[in-house]
mmCIF file of C-alpha atoms in Angstrom:
data_model
loop_
_atom_site.group_PDB
_atom_site.id
_atom_site.type_symbol
_atom_site.label_atom_id
_atom_site.label_comp_id
_atom_site.label_asym_id
_atom_site.label_seq_id
_atom_site.Cartn_x
_atom_site.Cartn_y
_atom_site.Cartn_z
ATOM 1 C CA MET M 324 151.094 105.548 27.161
ATOM 2 C CA ALA M 325 152.225 103.761 24.019
ATOM 3 C CA SER M 326 150.644 100.529 23.477
ATOM 4 C CA SER M 327 152.222 97.512 25.050
ATOM 5 C CA THR M 328 152.760 95.504 21.802
ATOM 6 C CA ALA M 329 153.990 97.797 20.073
ATOM 7 C CA ARG M 330 157.487 96.466 19.131
ATOM 8 C CA PRO M 331 160.848 98.781 19.717
ATOM 9 C CA GLU M 332 162.812 99.798 16.386
ATOM 10 C CA THR M 333 165.831 99.839 16.533
ATOM 11 C CA HIS M 334 168.732 102.394 15.594
ATOM 12 C CA ASP M 335 169.432 99.932 12.039
ATOM 13 C CA GLY M 336 165.561 99.362 11.700
ATOM 14 C CA ALA M 337 164.735 102.598 12.303
ATOM 15 C CA HIS M 338 167.452 104.054 9.600
ATOM 16 C CA ALA M 339 165.603 101.088 7.097
ATOM 17 C CA GLN M 340 162.246 102.395 7.522
ATOM 18 C CA ASP M 341 163.615 105.621 6.690
ATOM 19 C CA VAL M 342 165.267 105.112 3.601
ATOM 20 C CA ALA M 343 162.337 102.958 2.304
ATOM 21 C CA ARG M 344 159.688 105.825 3.265
ATOM 22 C CA ARG M 345 162.615 108.385 0.672
ATOM 23 C CA LEU M 346 162.651 105.876 -1.467
ATOM 24 C CA LEU M 347 158.520 105.838 -1.736
ATOM 25 C CA GLY M 348 158.002 109.427 -1.878
ATOM 26 C CA SER M 349 160.660 108.723 -4.447
ATOM 27 C CA SER M 350 158.785 106.355 -6.645
ATOM 28 C CA ALA M 351 155.218 108.355 -6.712
ATOM 29 C CA THR M 352 157.348 111.559 -7.519
ATOM 30 C CA LEU M 353 158.910 109.970 -10.634
ATOM 31 C CA SER M 354 157.764 107.212 -11.874
ATOM 32 C CA TYR M 355 156.817 105.238 -15.633
ATOM 33 C CA ASP M 356 154.088 103.700 -17.867
ATOM 34 C CA PRO M 357 156.165 101.853 -20.592
ATOM 35 C CA ALA M 358 152.788 101.303 -21.689
ATOM 36 C CA VAL M 359 152.774 105.031 -22.094
ATOM 37 C CA GLU M 360 155.654 106.398 -22.429
ATOM 38 C CA VAL M 361 157.267 103.990 -24.650
ATOM 39 C CA ASP M 362 156.237 105.141 -28.584
ATOM 40 C CA TRP M 363 155.258 101.250 -29.287
ATOM 41 C CA GLU M 364 153.352 101.902 -32.612
ATOM 42 C CA THR M 365 155.561 103.331 -34.951
ATOM 43 C CA PRO M 366 157.588 100.399 -37.136
ATOM 44 C CA LEU M 367 161.176 100.297 -36.125
ATOM 45 C CA ASP M 368 164.169 102.044 -38.219
ATOM 46 C CA LYS M 369 166.593 100.189 -39.020
ATOM 47 C CA ASP M 370 168.459 103.067 -39.700
ATOM 48 C CA PHE M 371 169.202 102.898 -36.061
ATOM 49 C CA HIS M 372 171.259 100.877 -33.968
ATOM 50 C CA GLY M 373 169.919 99.075 -30.733
ATOM 51 C CA ALA M 374 172.871 99.761 -27.996
ATOM 52 C CA SER M 375 175.802 102.492 -28.540
ATOM 53 C CA PRO M 376 178.376 100.607 -30.652
ATOM 54 C CA GLU M 377 180.715 100.956 -28.447
ATOM 55 C CA TRP M 378 179.516 98.583 -26.463
ATOM 56 C CA SER M 379 179.532 96.033 -29.115
ATOM 57 C CA THR M 380 180.909 92.261 -28.435
ATOM 58 C CA LEU M 381 182.593 93.286 -31.826
ATOM 59 C CA TYR M 382 183.511 96.704 -31.728
ATOM 60 C CA GLY M 383 187.390 97.174 -32.022
ATOM 61 C CA THR M 384 187.831 93.759 -33.666
ATOM 62 C CA ALA M 385 188.832 92.866 -37.285
ATOM 63 C CA TYR M 386 185.434 91.170 -38.014
ATOM 64 C CA TRP M 387 183.642 95.046 -36.840
ATOM 65 C CA ARG M 388 185.695 96.349 -39.711
ATOM 66 C CA GLU M 389 184.792 93.727 -42.049
ATOM 67 C CA MET M 390 180.971 94.058 -41.752
ATOM 68 C CA THR M 391 178.843 97.010 -43.391
ATOM 69 C CA ASP M 392 176.851 99.476 -41.714
ATOM 70 C CA ALA M 393 173.967 97.907 -41.428
ATOM 71 C CA GLN M 394 175.507 94.336 -40.660
ATOM 72 C CA ARG M 395 176.588 96.420 -37.482
ATOM 73 C CA LYS M 396 172.786 97.770 -36.596
ATOM 74 C CA GLU M 397 171.638 94.308 -36.917
ATOM 75 C CA LEU M 398 174.077 93.189 -34.527
ATOM 76 C CA THR M 399 173.986 96.062 -31.731
ATOM 77 C CA ARG M 400 170.180 95.123 -32.120
ATOM 78 C CA GLN M 401 170.261 91.986 -31.490
ATOM 79 C CA GLU M 402 172.786 92.269 -28.619
ATOM 80 C CA ALA M 403 170.324 94.883 -27.237
ATOM 81 C CA ALA M 404 167.623 92.607 -27.045
ATOM 82 C CA SER M 405 169.592 89.670 -25.925
ATOM 83 C CA VAL M 406 170.797 92.553 -22.277
ATOM 84 C CA ALA M 407 167.171 92.715 -22.018
ATOM 85 C CA SER M 408 165.926 88.951 -22.846
ATOM 86 C CA THR M 409 169.025 88.214 -19.614
ATOM 87 C CA GLY M 410 167.138 91.300 -17.731
ATOM 88 C CA ILE M 411 163.910 89.791 -17.496
ATOM 89 C CA TRP M 412 165.774 86.544 -16.582
ATOM 90 C CA PHE M 413 166.575 87.680 -13.734
ATOM 91 C CA GLU M 414 164.329 90.589 -12.530
ATOM 92 C CA MET M 415 162.297 87.600 -11.974
ATOM 93 C CA ILE M 416 164.740 86.076 -9.810
ATOM 94 C CA LEU M 417 165.144 89.496 -7.796
ATOM 95 C CA GLN M 418 161.131 88.807 -7.668
ATOM 96 C CA GLN M 419 161.112 86.096 -5.988
ATOM 97 C CA MET M 420 164.724 86.987 -3.462
ATOM 98 C CA VAL M 421 162.526 90.230 -2.013
ATOM 99 C CA LEU M 422 159.318 88.329 -2.213
ATOM 100 C CA ARG M 423 160.793 85.533 -0.177
ATOM 101 C CA ASP M 424 162.924 88.202 2.507
ATOM 102 C CA ILE M 425 159.209 89.641 3.071
ATOM 103 C CA TYR M 426 156.837 86.968 3.521
ATOM 104 C CA ALA M 427 154.416 87.952 6.673
ATOM 105 C CA LYS M 428 156.839 90.749 7.914
ATOM 106 C CA ASP M 429 154.049 93.573 8.885
ATOM 107 C CA PRO M 430 153.008 94.954 5.525
ATOM 108 C CA THR M 431 152.597 98.410 7.389
ATOM 109 C CA ARG M 432 156.183 99.243 7.812
ATOM 110 C CA PRO M 433 157.371 100.931 4.964
ATOM 111 C CA ALA M 434 160.308 98.568 4.337
ATOM 112 C CA VAL M 435 158.074 95.549 2.805
ATOM 113 C CA GLN M 436 155.633 98.206 1.453
ATOM 114 C CA TRP M 437 159.076 99.977 -0.916
ATOM 115 C CA ALA M 438 159.695 96.252 -1.517
ATOM 116 C CA LEU M 439 156.513 95.603 -3.156
ATOM 117 C CA THR M 440 156.930 99.075 -5.157
ATOM 118 C CA GLU M 441 160.274 98.026 -5.960
ATOM 119 C CA ILE M 442 158.500 94.305 -7.182
ATOM 120 C CA ALA M 443 155.782 96.610 -9.432
ATOM 121 C CA ASP M 444 158.518 98.485 -11.050
ATOM 122 C CA GLU M 445 160.233 94.951 -11.691
ATOM 123 C CA CYS M 446 156.518 93.261 -13.135
ATOM 124 C CA ARG M 447 156.652 96.626 -15.374
ATOM 125 C CA HIS M 448 159.830 96.505 -17.199
ATOM 126 C CA SER M 449 160.006 92.706 -17.836
ATOM 127 C CA ILE M 450 157.226 93.982 -20.099
ATOM 128 C CA MET M 451 158.716 96.943 -20.873
ATOM 129 C CA PHE M 452 161.694 95.125 -22.383
ATOM 130 C CA ALA M 453 159.670 91.990 -23.417
ATOM 131 C CA ARG M 454 157.914 94.386 -26.330
ATOM 132 C CA GLY M 455 161.497 95.956 -26.356
ATOM 133 C CA ALA M 456 162.999 93.119 -27.546
ATOM 134 C CA GLU M 457 160.215 92.000 -29.900
ATOM 135 C CA LYS M 458 160.512 95.363 -32.486
ATOM 136 C CA LEU M 459 163.695 94.517 -32.543
ATOM 137 C CA GLY M 460 163.251 91.964 -34.102
ATOM 138 C CA ALA M 461 164.484 88.785 -32.090
ATOM 139 C CA PRO M 462 163.176 85.676 -30.930
ATOM 140 C CA ALA M 463 163.267 85.268 -27.438
ATOM 141 C CA TYR M 464 166.993 85.252 -25.962
ATOM 142 C CA ARG M 465 167.150 82.473 -23.330
ATOM 143 C CA PRO M 466 170.438 81.791 -20.862
ATOM 144 C CA HIS M 467 171.892 78.941 -21.250
ATOM 145 C CA ARG M 468 170.417 76.173 -19.129
ATOM 146 C CA ILE M 469 173.396 75.840 -16.548
ATOM 147 C CA ALA M 470 172.669 79.366 -15.555
ATOM 148 C CA VAL M 471 168.837 78.582 -15.638
ATOM 149 C CA GLU M 472 169.356 76.194 -13.313
ATOM 150 C CA LEU M 473 171.782 77.805 -11.121
ATOM 151 C CA GLY M 474 169.395 80.592 -11.056
ATOM 152 C CA ARG M 475 166.704 78.684 -9.761
ATOM 153 C CA ALA M 476 168.899 77.010 -6.490
ATOM 154 C CA PHE M 477 170.585 80.524 -5.974
ATOM 155 C CA LYS M 478 166.355 82.502 -6.019
ATOM 156 C CA THR M 479 165.546 79.622 -3.574
ATOM 157 C CA ILE M 480 168.529 79.323 -0.789
ATOM 158 C CA ALA M 481 170.003 83.011 -0.892
ATOM 159 C CA PHE M 482 169.247 85.289 1.318
ATOM 160 C CA GLY M 483 170.722 88.670 3.440
ATOM 161 C CA GLU M 484 172.942 90.400 1.917
ATOM 162 C CA ALA M 485 173.939 87.663 -0.664
ATOM 163 C CA ALA M 486 170.471 88.666 -1.996
ATOM 164 C CA TYR M 487 170.759 92.113 -2.486
ATOM 165 C CA ALA M 488 174.083 92.305 -2.766
ATOM 166 C CA ALA M 489 173.518 89.677 -6.615
ATOM 167 C CA ILE M 490 170.839 92.127 -6.638
ATOM 168 C CA LEU M 491 172.877 95.217 -6.959
ATOM 169 C CA VAL M 492 175.427 93.585 -9.444
ATOM 170 C CA ALA M 493 172.891 92.737 -11.699
ATOM 171 C CA GLU M 494 171.403 96.001 -11.765
ATOM 172 C CA GLU M 495 174.617 98.243 -11.848
ATOM 173 C CA VAL M 496 175.991 96.265 -14.600
ATOM 174 C CA LEU M 497 172.634 97.263 -17.056
ATOM 175 C CA ASP M 498 172.725 100.506 -15.104
ATOM 176 C CA VAL M 499 176.361 102.020 -16.804
ATOM 177 C CA MET M 500 175.415 100.750 -20.118
ATOM 178 C CA GLN M 501 171.743 101.659 -20.333
ATOM 179 C CA ARG M 502 173.319 105.134 -19.020
ATOM 180 C CA ASP M 503 175.409 105.024 -22.771
ATOM 181 C CA TRP M 504 172.559 104.387 -24.843
ATOM 182 C CA MET M 505 169.945 106.710 -23.643
ATOM 183 C CA ARG M 506 171.864 109.627 -24.590
ATOM 184 C CA ASP M 507 173.143 108.198 -27.595
ATOM 185 C CA GLU M 508 171.542 109.059 -30.636
ATOM 186 C CA ARG M 509 171.970 106.686 -32.752
ATOM 187 C CA VAL M 510 170.640 104.219 -30.741
ATOM 188 C CA ALA M 511 166.669 103.561 -31.543
ATOM 189 C CA PRO M 512 164.531 106.390 -29.924
ATOM 190 C CA PHE M 513 162.173 103.603 -28.371
ATOM 191 C CA VAL M 514 165.076 101.495 -26.829
ATOM 192 C CA ARG M 515 166.638 105.234 -25.762
ATOM 193 C CA THR M 516 163.485 106.044 -23.960
ATOM 194 C CA ILE M 517 163.290 102.060 -21.973
ATOM 195 C CA ASN M 518 166.521 102.712 -21.213
ATOM 196 C CA ASN M 519 166.116 105.831 -19.743
ATOM 197 C CA ILE M 520 163.224 104.406 -17.581
ATOM 198 C CA HIS M 521 164.893 101.168 -16.335
ATOM 199 C CA VAL M 522 167.639 103.756 -15.475
ATOM 200 C CA VAL M 523 165.389 106.587 -13.062
ATOM 201 C CA GLU M 524 163.244 103.375 -11.675
ATOM 202 C CA GLU M 525 166.916 101.826 -11.196
ATOM 203 C CA SER M 526 168.529 103.792 -8.806
ATOM 204 C CA ARG M 527 166.264 104.122 -6.453
ATOM 205 C CA HIS M 528 166.434 99.976 -5.779
ATOM 206 C CA MET M 529 170.368 100.145 -6.299
ATOM 207 C CA LYS M 530 170.214 102.410 -3.282
ATOM 208 C CA PHE M 531 168.118 99.826 -1.240
ATOM 209 C CA ALA M 532 169.952 97.034 -2.309
ATOM 210 C CA ARG M 533 173.464 99.499 -1.368
ATOM 211 C CA ASP M 534 171.957 99.499 2.081
ATOM 212 C CA GLU M 535 170.150 95.871 2.618
ATOM 213 C CA THR M 536 173.835 95.373 1.973
ATOM 214 C CA ARG M 537 175.263 97.214 4.807
ATOM 215 C CA ARG M 538 173.206 96.590 6.768
ATOM 216 C CA ARG M 539 172.905 92.962 6.552
ATOM 217 C CA LEU M 540 176.356 92.131 6.259
ATOM 218 C CA ALA M 541 176.600 94.496 9.952
ATOM 219 C CA ARG M 542 175.282 91.115 11.505
ATOM 220 C CA ALA M 543 177.923 89.074 9.401
ATOM 221 C CA GLY M 544 179.937 87.053 11.378
ATOM 222 C CA ARG M 545 183.466 86.029 8.919
ATOM 223 C CA LEU M 546 182.972 82.630 7.899
ATOM 224 C CA ARG M 547 179.497 83.827 7.166
ATOM 225 C CA ARG M 548 181.111 86.566 5.456
ATOM 226 C CA GLN M 549 183.712 85.018 3.805
ATOM 227 C CA VAL M 550 180.909 82.329 1.984
ATOM 228 C CA HIS M 551 178.496 84.660 0.759
ATOM 229 C CA ALA M 552 181.596 87.029 -0.891
ATOM 230 C CA VAL M 553 181.949 84.021 -3.326
ATOM 231 C CA VAL M 554 178.199 83.171 -3.822
ATOM 232 C CA ILE M 555 177.918 87.205 -4.413
ATOM 233 C CA ALA M 556 181.081 86.448 -6.617
ATOM 234 C CA ILE M 557 179.596 83.455 -8.549
ATOM 235 C CA ALA M 558 175.816 84.818 -9.139
ATOM 236 C CA SER M 559 177.465 88.363 -10.905
ATOM 237 C CA TYR M 560 180.021 85.990 -12.767
ATOM 238 C CA VAL M 561 177.167 83.793 -14.064
ATOM 239 C CA ILE M 562 174.984 87.136 -14.916
ATOM 240 C CA VAL M 563 177.444 88.956 -17.101
ATOM 241 C CA THR M 564 178.407 85.968 -18.776
ATOM 242 C CA SER M 565 174.819 85.044 -19.696
ATOM 243 C CA MET M 566 173.508 89.090 -20.981
ATOM 244 C CA VAL M 567 174.433 88.567 -24.701
ATOM 245 C CA ASN M 568 173.043 85.118 -26.327
ATOM 246 C CA LYS M 569 176.274 83.541 -28.977
ATOM 247 C CA ASP M 570 172.832 83.524 -30.923
ATOM 248 C CA VAL M 571 173.132 87.044 -32.193
ATOM 249 C CA TYR M 572 176.065 86.305 -34.223
ATOM 250 C CA GLU M 573 173.993 84.228 -36.407
ATOM 251 C CA ASN M 574 170.639 86.259 -36.102
ATOM 252 C CA ALA M 575 172.554 89.187 -37.177
ATOM 253 C CA GLY M 576 174.346 87.536 -40.192
ATOM 254 C CA LEU M 577 177.241 86.637 -38.582
ATOM 255 C CA ASP M 578 179.690 83.897 -39.239
ATOM 256 C CA ARG M 579 178.709 82.304 -35.669
ATOM 257 C CA GLU M 580 182.356 80.664 -34.726
ATOM 258 C CA ARG M 581 184.206 83.266 -35.863
ATOM 259 C CA ALA M 582 182.229 86.076 -34.141
ATOM 260 C CA VAL M 583 181.839 84.466 -30.876
ATOM 261 C CA ARG M 584 186.026 84.161 -31.183
ATOM 262 C CA GLU M 585 186.805 87.324 -31.458
ATOM 263 C CA ALA M 586 183.998 88.504 -29.246
ATOM 264 C CA ARG M 587 185.980 86.150 -26.483
ATOM 265 C CA ALA M 588 189.363 87.817 -27.280
ATOM 266 C CA ASN M 589 187.827 91.245 -27.305
ATOM 267 C CA GLU M 590 190.482 93.872 -24.854
ATOM 268 C CA HIS M 591 188.231 96.782 -25.904
ATOM 269 C CA HIS M 592 185.135 95.269 -24.188
ATOM 270 C CA LYS M 593 187.163 93.998 -20.976
ATOM 271 C CA ALA M 594 188.498 96.779 -20.331
ATOM 272 C CA LEU M 595 185.062 98.723 -20.778
ATOM 273 C CA MET M 596 183.685 96.825 -18.810
ATOM 274 C CA ARG M 597 186.164 96.585 -16.385
ATOM 275 C CA SER M 598 186.490 100.638 -16.006
ATOM 276 C CA SER M 599 182.752 100.763 -15.687
ATOM 277 C CA CYS M 600 181.994 98.360 -13.058
ATOM 278 C CA ALA M 601 185.348 100.698 -10.303
ATOM 279 C CA GLY M 602 182.526 101.811 -8.051
ATOM 280 C CA LEU M 603 180.600 98.608 -8.137
ATOM 281 C CA MET M 604 184.155 97.251 -7.145
ATOM 282 C CA GLU M 605 184.708 99.898 -4.756
ATOM 283 C CA PHE M 606 181.571 99.430 -2.729
ATOM 284 C CA LEU M 607 181.866 95.946 -2.910
ATOM 285 C CA ALA M 608 185.624 96.112 -1.566
ATOM 286 C CA SER M 609 184.313 98.623 1.504
ATOM 287 C CA ALA M 610 181.660 96.181 2.379
ATOM 288 C CA ARG M 611 184.899 93.415 2.466
ATOM 289 C CA LEU M 612 183.133 91.133 0.119
ATOM 290 C CA LEU M 613 186.197 90.989 -2.760
ATOM 291 C CA THR M 614 187.864 88.179 -1.112
ATOM 292 C CA ARG M 615 190.389 86.201 -2.490
ATOM 293 C CA PRO M 616 188.157 83.200 -3.717
ATOM 294 C CA ALA M 617 185.450 85.760 -5.007
ATOM 295 C CA LEU M 618 187.834 87.670 -6.918
ATOM 296 C CA VAL M 619 188.793 84.715 -9.112
ATOM 297 C CA PHE M 620 185.142 85.120 -10.900
ATOM 298 C CA TYR M 621 185.329 88.973 -10.858
ATOM 299 C CA LYS M 622 188.190 89.073 -12.898
ATOM 300 C CA ARG M 623 186.730 85.634 -15.443
ATOM 301 C CA ALA M 624 184.208 88.111 -16.291
ATOM 302 C CA HIS M 625 186.089 90.811 -16.944
ATOM 303 C CA LEU M 626 184.434 93.174 -13.849
ATOM 304 C CA ILE M 627 188.351 93.815 -12.712
#
């Protein structure tokens, strides 16, 4: 006879536990230790880029055409370090949201164990990104103070689909660019290894975030869906616009004001962001999260 204390599991809950079991199995089979996998000892070779040049915010501009090869490589190294620093910032937000979501829940359940596994992954990724940025010869880039405070509020109040969809946006945008970087032989080998590790392990996180977003939305009423659509869009805008700190231009030896001006007007980079986020926007549309107010922020961030 079944124990009278056993909780009945809904089909929705059973599906979530099944997804978590598969992700735990994948994590046990394919995970990395960046401390061992990444070549931290070999000195930085400045003949390499830090990211694929086509992903630079100045690629295709008049300024880019005037820059020397060495300046272009230094700029991509600074930009890659800035993206890594932004990744650390958002991974800290992510960890707190996930911890809050599973607080006081049954730790014997696969979904809770997977959430703890994801947090452990993100801790390793943050240390890996920090060491990578340092090796690239970059300072600790931080988002603008306003973004930091908005992030502080978001991690405190976001719940359900708002939390998981925002996690998905941050991970998807990073995933697309890092897939290009990890295959590009112009990029420093240790950076390619970092990107490969992040892409492999984040693929599981994205699967979980998509599944949780759909599952939480199934219980959401019209008002909640409308409000969360805007919250997710605002979070996406803040994340994307914080990726490349304006200080990267000065640290790469460029004229900061001119670089910022040309980067803002760079249609190549805007088009690259839009094309790279097509799959993400398709998912958000299928979840009915691309409301008219939300679209304003996605368009301003050049994600659609």
